[in-house]
XYZ file of N, CA, C and O in Angstrom:
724
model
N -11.120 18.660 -1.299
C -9.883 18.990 -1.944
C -9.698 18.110 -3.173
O -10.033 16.928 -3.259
N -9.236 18.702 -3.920
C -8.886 18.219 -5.325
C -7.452 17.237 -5.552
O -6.398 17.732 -5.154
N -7.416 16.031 -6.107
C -5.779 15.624 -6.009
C -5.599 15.087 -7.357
O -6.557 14.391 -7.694
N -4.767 15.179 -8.147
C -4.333 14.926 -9.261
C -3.248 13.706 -9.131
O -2.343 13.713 -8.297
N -3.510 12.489 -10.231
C -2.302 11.676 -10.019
C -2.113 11.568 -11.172
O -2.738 11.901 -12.179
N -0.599 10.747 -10.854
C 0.038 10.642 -12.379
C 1.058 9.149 -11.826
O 0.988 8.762 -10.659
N 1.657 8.686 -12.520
C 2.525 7.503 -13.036
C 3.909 7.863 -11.758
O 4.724 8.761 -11.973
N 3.946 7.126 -10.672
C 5.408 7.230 -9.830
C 6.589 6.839 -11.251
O 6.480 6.130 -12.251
N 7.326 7.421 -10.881
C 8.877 7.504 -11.261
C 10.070 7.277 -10.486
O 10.072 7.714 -9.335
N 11.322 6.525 -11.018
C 11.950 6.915 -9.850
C 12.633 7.943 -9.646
O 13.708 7.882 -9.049
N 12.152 9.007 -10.082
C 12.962 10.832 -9.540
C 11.966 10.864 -8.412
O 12.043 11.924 -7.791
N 10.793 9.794 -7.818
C 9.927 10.334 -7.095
C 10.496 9.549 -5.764
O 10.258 9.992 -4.640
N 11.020 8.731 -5.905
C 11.687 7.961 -5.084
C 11.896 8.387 -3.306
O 11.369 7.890 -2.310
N 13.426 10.108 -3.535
C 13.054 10.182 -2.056
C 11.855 11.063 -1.595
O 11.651 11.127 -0.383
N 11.119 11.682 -2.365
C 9.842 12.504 -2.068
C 9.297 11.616 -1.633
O 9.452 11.722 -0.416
N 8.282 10.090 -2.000
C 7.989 8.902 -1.431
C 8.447 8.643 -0.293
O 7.718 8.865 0.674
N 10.070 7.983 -0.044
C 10.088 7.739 1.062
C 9.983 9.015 2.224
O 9.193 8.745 3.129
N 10.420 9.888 2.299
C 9.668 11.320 3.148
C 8.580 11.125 3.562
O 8.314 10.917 4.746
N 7.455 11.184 2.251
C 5.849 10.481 2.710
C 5.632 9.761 3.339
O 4.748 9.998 4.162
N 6.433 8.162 3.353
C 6.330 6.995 3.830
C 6.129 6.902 4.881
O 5.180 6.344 5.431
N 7.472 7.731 5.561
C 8.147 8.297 6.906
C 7.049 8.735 7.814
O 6.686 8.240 8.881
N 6.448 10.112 6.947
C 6.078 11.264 7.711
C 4.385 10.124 7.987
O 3.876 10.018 9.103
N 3.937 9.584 7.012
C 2.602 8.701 7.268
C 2.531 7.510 8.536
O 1.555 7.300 9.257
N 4.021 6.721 8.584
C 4.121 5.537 9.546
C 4.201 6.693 10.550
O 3.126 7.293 10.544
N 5.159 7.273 11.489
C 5.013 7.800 12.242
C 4.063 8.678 13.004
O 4.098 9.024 14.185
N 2.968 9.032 11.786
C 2.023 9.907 12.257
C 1.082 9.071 12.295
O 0.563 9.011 13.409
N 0.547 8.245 11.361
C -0.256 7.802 11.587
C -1.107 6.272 11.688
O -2.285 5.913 11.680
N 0.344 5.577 11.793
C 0.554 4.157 11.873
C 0.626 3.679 13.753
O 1.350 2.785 14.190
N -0.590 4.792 14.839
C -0.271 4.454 16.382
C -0.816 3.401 16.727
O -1.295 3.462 17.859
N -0.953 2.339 16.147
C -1.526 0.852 16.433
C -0.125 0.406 16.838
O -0.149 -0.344 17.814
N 1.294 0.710 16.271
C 2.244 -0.144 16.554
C 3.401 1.106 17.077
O 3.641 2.249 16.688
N 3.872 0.350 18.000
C 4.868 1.197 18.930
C 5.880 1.608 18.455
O 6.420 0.793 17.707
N 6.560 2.874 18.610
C 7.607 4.195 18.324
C 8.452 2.979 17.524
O 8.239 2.858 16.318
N 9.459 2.029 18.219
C 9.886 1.132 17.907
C 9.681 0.421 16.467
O 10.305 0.551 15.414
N 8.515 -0.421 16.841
C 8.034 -1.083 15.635
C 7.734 -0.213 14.451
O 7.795 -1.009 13.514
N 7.488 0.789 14.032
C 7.116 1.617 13.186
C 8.907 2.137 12.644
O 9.097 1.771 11.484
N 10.020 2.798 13.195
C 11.212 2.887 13.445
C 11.843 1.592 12.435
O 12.188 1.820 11.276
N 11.924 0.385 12.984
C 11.735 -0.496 12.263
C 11.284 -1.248 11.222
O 11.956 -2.055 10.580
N 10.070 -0.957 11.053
C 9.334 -1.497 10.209
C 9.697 0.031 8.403
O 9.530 -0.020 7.185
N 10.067 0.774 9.116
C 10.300 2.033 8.115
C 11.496 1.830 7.306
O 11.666 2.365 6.210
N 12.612 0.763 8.079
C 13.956 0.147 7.339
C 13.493 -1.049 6.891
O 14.382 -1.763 6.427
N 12.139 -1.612 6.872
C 12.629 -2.951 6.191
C 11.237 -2.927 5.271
O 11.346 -2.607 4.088
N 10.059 -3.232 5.764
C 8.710 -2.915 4.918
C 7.927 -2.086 4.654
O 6.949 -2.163 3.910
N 8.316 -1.218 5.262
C 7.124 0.280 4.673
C 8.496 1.290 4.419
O 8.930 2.234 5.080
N 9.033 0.559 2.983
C 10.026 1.025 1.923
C 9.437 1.237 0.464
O 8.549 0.498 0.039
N 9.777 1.903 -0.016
C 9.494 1.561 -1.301
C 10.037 0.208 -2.133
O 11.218 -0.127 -2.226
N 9.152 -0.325 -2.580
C 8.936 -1.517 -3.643
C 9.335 -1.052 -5.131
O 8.345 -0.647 -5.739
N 10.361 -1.011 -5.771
C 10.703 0.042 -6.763
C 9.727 -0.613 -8.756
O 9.287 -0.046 -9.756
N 9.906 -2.229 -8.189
C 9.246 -3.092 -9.141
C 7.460 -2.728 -9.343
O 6.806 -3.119 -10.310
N 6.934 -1.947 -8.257
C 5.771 -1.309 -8.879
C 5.333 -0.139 -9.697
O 4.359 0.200 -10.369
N 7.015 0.530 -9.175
C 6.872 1.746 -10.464
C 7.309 1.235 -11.882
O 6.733 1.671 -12.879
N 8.481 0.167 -11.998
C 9.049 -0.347 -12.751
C 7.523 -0.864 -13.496
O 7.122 -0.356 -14.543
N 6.913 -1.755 -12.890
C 5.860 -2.167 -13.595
C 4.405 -1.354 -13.424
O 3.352 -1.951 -13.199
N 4.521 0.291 -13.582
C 3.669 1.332 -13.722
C 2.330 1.077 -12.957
O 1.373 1.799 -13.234
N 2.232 0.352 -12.257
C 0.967 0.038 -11.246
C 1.121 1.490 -10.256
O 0.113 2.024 -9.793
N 2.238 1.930 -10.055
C 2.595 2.695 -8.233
C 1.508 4.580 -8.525
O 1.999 5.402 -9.299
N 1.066 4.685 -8.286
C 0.756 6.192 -8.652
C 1.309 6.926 -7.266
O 1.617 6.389 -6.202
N 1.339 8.596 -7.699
C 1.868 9.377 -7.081
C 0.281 10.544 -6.615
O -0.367 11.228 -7.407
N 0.135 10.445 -5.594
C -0.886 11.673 -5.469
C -0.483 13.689 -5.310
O 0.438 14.282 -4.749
N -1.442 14.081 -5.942
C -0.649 15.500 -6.058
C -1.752 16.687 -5.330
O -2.725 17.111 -5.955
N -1.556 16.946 -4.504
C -2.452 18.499 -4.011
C -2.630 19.448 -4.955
O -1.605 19.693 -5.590
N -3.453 19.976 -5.214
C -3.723 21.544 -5.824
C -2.499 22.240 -5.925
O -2.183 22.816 -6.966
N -1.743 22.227 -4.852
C -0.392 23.068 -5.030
C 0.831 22.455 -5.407
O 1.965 22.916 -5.274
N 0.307 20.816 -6.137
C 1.203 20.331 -6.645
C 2.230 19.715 -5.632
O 3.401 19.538 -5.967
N 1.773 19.402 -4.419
C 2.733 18.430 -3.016
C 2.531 17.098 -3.333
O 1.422 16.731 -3.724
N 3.502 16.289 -3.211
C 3.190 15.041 -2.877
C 2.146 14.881 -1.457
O 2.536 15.077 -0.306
N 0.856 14.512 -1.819
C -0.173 14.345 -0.886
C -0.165 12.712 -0.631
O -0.586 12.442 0.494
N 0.082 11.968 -1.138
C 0.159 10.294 -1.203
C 0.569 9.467 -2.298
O 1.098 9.647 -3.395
N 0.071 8.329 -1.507
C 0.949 7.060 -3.261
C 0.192 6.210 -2.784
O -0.649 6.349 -1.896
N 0.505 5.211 -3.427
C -0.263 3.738 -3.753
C -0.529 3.377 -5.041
O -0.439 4.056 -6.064
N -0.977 1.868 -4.844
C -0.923 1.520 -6.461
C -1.389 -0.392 -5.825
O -1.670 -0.952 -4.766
N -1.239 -0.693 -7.082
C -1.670 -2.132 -7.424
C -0.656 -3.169 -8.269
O -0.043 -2.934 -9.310
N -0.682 -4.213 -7.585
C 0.368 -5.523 -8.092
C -0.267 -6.344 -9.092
O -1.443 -6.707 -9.100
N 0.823 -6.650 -10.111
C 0.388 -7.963 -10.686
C 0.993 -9.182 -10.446
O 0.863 -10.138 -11.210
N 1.754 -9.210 -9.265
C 2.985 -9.527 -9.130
C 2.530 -10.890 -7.441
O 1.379 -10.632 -7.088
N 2.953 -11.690 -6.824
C 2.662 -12.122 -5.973
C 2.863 -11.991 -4.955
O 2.178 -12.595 -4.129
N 4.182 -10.906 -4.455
C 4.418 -10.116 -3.356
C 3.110 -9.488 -2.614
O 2.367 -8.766 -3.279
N 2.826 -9.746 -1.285
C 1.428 -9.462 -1.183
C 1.881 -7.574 -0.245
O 1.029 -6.691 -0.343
N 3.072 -7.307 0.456
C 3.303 -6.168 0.927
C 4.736 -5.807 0.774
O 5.430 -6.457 -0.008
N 5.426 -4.445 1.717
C 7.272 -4.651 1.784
C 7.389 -3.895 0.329
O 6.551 -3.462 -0.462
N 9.014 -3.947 0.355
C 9.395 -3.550 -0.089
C 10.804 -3.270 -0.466
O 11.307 -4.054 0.338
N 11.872 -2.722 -1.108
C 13.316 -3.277 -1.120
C 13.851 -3.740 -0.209
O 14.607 -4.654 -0.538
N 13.809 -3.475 1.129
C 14.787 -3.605 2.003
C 13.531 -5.161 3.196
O 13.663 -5.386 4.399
N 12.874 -5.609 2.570
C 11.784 -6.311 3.342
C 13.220 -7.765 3.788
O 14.221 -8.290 3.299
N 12.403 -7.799 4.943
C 13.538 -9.334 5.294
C 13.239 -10.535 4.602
O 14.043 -11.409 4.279
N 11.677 -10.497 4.344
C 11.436 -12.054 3.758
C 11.721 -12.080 2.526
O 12.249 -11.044 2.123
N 11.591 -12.754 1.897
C 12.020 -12.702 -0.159
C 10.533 -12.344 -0.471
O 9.517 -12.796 0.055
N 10.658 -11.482 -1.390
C 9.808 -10.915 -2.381
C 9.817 -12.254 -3.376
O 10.718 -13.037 -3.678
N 8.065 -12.142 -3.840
C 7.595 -12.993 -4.931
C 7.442 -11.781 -5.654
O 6.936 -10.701 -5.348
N 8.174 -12.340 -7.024
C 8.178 -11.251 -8.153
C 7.269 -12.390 -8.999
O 7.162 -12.356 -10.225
N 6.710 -13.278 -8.249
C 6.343 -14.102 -10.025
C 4.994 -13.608 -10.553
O 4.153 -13.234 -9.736
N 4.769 -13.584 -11.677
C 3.219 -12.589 -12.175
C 2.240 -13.645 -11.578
O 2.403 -14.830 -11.287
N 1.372 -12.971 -11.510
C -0.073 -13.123 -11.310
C -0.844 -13.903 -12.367
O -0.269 -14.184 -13.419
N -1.926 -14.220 -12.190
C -3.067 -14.735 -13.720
C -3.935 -13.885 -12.865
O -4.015 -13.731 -11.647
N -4.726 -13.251 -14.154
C -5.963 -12.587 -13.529
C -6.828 -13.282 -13.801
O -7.849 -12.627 -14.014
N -6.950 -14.243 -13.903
C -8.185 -15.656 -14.221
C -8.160 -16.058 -13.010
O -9.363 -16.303 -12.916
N -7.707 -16.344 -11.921
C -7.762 -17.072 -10.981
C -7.076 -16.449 -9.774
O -7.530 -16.956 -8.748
N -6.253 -15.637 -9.558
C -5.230 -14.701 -8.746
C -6.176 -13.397 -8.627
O -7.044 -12.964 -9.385
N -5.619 -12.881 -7.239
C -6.490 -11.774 -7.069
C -4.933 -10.502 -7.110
O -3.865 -10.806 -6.580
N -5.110 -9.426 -7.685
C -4.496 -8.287 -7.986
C -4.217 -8.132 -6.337
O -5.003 -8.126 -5.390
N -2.917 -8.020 -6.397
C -2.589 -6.922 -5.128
C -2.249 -5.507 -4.780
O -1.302 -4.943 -5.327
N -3.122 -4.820 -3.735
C -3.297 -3.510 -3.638
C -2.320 -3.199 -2.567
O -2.400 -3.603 -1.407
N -1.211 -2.298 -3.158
C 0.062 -2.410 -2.596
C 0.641 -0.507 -2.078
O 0.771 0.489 -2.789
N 0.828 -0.680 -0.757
C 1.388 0.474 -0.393
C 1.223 2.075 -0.311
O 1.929 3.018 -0.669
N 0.153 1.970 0.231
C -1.328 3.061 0.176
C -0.658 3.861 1.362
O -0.653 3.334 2.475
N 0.059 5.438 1.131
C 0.258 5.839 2.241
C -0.242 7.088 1.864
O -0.297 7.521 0.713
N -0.691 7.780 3.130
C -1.310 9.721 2.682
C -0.388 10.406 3.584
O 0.000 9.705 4.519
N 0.053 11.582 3.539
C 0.594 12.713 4.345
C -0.194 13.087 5.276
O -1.281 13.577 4.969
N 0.227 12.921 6.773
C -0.486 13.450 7.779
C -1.480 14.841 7.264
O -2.682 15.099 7.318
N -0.783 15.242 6.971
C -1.514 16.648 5.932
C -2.921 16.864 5.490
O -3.778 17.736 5.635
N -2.768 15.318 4.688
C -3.778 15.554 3.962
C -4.841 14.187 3.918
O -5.524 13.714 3.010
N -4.597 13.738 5.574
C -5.316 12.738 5.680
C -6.835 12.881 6.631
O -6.957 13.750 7.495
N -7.719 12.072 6.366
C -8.714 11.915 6.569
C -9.877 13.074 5.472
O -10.964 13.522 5.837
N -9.265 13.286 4.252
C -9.929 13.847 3.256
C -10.010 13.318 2.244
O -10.017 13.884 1.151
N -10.088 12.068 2.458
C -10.769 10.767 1.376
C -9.615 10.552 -0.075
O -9.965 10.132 -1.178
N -8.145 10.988 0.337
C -7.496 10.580 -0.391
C -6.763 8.968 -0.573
O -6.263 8.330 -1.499
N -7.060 8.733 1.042
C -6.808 6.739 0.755
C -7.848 6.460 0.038
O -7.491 5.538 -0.694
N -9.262 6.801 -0.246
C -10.249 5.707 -0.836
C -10.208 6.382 -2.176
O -10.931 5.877 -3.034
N -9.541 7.363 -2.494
C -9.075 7.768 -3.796
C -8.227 6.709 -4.497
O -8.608 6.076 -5.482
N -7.095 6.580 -3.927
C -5.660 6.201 -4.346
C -6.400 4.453 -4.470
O -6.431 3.801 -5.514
N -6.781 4.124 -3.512
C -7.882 2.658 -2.937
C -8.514 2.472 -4.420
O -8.128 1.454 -4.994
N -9.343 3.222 -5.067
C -10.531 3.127 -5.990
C -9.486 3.262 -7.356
O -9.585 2.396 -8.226
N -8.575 4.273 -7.503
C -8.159 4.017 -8.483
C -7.039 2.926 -8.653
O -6.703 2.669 -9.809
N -6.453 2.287 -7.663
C -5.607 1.244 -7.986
C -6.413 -0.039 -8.773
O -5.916 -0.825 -9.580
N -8.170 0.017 -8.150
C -8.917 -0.870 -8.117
C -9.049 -0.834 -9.679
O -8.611 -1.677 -10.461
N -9.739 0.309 -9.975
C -9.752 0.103 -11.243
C -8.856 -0.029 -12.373
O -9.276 -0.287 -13.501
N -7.621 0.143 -12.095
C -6.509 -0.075 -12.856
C -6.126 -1.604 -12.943
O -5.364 -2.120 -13.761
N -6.874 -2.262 -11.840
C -6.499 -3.783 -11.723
C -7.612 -4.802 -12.607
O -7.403 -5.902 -13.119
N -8.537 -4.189 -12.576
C -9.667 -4.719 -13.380
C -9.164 -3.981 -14.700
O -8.553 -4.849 -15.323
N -9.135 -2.919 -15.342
C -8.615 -3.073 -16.408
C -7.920 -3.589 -16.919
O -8.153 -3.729 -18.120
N -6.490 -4.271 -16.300
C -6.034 -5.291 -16.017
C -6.524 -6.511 -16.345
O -5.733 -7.243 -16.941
N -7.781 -7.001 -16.087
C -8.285 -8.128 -16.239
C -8.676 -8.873 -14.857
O -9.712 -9.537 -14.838
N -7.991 -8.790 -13.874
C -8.292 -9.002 -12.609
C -10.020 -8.750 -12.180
O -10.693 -7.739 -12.385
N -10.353 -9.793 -11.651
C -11.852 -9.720 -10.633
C -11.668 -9.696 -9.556
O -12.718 -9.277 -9.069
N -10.520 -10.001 -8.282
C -10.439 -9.853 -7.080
C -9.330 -8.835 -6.689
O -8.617 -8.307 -7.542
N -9.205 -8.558 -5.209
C -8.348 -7.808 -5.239
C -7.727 -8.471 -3.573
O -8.471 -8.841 -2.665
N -6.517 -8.475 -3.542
C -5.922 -8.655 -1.664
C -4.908 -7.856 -1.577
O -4.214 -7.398 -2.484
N -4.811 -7.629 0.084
C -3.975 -6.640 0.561
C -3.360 -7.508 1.749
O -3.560 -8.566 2.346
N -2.581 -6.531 1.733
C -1.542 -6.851 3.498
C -1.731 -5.475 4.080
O -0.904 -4.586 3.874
N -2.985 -5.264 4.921
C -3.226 -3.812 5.664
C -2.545 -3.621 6.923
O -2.370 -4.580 7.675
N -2.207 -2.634 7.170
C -1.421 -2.695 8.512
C -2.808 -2.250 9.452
O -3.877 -2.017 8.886
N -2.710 -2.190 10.456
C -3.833 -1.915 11.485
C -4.448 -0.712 11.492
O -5.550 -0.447 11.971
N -3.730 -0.036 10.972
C -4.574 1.384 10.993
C -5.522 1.347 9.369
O -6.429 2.145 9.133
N -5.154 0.461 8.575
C -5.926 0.649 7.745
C -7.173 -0.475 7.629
O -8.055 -0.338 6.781
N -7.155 -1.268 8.295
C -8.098 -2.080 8.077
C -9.643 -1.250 8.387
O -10.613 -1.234 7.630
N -9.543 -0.722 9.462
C -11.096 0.091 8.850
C -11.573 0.514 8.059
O -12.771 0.287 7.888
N -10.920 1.259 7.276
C -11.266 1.957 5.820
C -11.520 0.908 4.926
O -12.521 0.874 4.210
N -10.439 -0.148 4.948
C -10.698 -1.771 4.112
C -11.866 -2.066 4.007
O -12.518 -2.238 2.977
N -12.399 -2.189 5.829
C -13.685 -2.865 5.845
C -14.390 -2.216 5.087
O -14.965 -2.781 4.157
N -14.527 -0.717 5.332
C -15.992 -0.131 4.777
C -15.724 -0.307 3.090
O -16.608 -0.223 2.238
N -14.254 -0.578 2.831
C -14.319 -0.410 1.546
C -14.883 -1.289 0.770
O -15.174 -1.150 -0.418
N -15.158 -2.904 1.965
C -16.098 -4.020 1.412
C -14.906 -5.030 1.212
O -15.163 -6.058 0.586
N -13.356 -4.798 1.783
C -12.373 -5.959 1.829
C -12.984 -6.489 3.512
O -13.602 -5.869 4.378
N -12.400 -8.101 3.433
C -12.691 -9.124 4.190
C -11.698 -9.497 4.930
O -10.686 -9.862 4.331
N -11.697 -9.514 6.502
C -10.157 -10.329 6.650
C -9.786 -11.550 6.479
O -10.521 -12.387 7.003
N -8.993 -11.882 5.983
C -8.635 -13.445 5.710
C -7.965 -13.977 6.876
O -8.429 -14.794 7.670
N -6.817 -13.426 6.897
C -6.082 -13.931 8.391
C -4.835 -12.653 8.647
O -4.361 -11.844 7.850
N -4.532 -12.913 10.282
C -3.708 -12.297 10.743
C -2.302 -12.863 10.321
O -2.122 -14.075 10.198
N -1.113 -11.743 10.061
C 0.122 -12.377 9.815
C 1.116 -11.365 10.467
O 1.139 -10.138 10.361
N 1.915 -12.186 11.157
C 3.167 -11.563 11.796
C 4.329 -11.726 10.783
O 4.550 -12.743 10.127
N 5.126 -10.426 10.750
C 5.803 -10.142 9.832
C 7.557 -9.582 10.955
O 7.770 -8.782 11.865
N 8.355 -10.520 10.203
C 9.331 -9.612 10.688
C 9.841 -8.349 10.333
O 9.788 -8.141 9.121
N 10.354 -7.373 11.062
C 10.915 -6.287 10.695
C 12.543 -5.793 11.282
O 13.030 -4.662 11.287
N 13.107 -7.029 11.729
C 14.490 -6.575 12.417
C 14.614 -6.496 13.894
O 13.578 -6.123 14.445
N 15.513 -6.725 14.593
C 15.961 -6.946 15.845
C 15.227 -7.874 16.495
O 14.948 -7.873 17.694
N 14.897 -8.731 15.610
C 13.921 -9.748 16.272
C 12.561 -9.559 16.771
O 11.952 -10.261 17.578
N 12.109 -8.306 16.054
C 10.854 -8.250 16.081
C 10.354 -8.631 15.078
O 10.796 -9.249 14.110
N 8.205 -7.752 15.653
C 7.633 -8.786 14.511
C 6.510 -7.097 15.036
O 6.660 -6.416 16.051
N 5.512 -6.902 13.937
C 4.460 -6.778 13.566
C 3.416 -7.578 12.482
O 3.501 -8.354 11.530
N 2.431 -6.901 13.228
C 1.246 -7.307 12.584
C 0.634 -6.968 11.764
O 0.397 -5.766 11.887
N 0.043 -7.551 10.596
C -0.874 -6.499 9.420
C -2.021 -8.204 9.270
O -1.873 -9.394 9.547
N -2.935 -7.463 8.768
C -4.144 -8.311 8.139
C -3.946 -8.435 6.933
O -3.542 -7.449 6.316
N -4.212 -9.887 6.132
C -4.425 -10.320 4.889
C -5.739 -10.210 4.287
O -6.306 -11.290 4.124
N -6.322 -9.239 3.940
C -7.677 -9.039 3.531
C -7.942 -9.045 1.579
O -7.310 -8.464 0.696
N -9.166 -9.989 1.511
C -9.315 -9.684 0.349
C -11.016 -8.970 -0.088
O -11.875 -8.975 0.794
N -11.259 -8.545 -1.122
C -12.332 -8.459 -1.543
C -12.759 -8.649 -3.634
O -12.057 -8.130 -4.502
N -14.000 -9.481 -3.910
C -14.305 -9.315 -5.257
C -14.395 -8.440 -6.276
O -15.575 -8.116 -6.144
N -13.988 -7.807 -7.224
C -14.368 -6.866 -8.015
C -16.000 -6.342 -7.989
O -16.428 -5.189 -7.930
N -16.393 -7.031 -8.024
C -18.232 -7.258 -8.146
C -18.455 -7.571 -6.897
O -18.389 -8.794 -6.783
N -18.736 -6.947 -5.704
C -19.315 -8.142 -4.816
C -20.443 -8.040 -5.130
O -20.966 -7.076 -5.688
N -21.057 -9.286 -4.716
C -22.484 -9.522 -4.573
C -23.633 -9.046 -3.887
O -24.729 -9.574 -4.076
């Protein structure tokens, strides 16, 4: 299947969160009804400062659906999003020494497992190296760290994250080189 992207906006805003929704619930079953419920009001929100700073892309089906999003940070926030409990690092990046963060990669049950994450994945990548950036890190939630791996990201470490009522989930801090070796 064919997918066309273009530049998120915020008229794309609640179409996104819909996506967001319809992706954690369907296909985020590493973490329980609950935690996902949760985690949908506080970090797997939209981040509005990545469209603001044109990193966020919008993915488009043949028939013109929102099929997914994702995008890339220059920013030090490593995941989350408006409504996240911890404070957001808005401070920029150096791409001399800082690795680009690959931020908020979700697909539509729809139209998943037809290689539109390593789409949305590849082109954030290269938008970050054009950028100037040589590395890249993420905050993957569990269902994505496989695709990470094969994609040649590394785990760095596990991090528990709050999401409200005194819970917590889990996502991996993974990075990988522009170039690996």
């Amino acid at each position: 299947m064919y997918f066309h992207f273009r530049a998120a906006t915020s008229e794309d805003i609640p179409v996104l969160s819909e996506l967001i929704a319809a992706s954690v619930r369907e296909l985020q079953i590493e973490y329980t009804p609950e935690e996902r419920e949760l985690a949908l009001a506080t970090i797997f929100t939209i981040d509005t400062q990545l469209i603001l700073d044109g990193t966020y892309s919008v993915a488009l089906s043949e028939e013109g659906i929102v099929a997914g999003c994702g995008g890339w940070s220059k920013r030090r926030t490593l995941y989350g999003g408006d409504c996240q409990i911890q404070a957001i690092a808005p401070e920029l990046l150096d791409p001399s020494h800082d690795a680009a963060k690959i931020r908020a990669i979700f697909v539509h049950p729809a139209y998943s497992r037809q290689g539109l994450g390593s789409a949305i994945l590849a082109r954030s990548e290269k938008a970050a190296e054009d950028a100037g950036f040589t590395g890249f890190e993420m905050g993957s939630t569990l269902a994505g760290v496989p695709l990470y791996t094969l994609k040649g990201y590394r785990k760095r470490e596990t991090i528990t994250v709050p999401i409200g009522a005194e819970k917590t989930i889990t996502i991996v801090r993974m990075a990988k080189s522009a170039n690996p070796a």
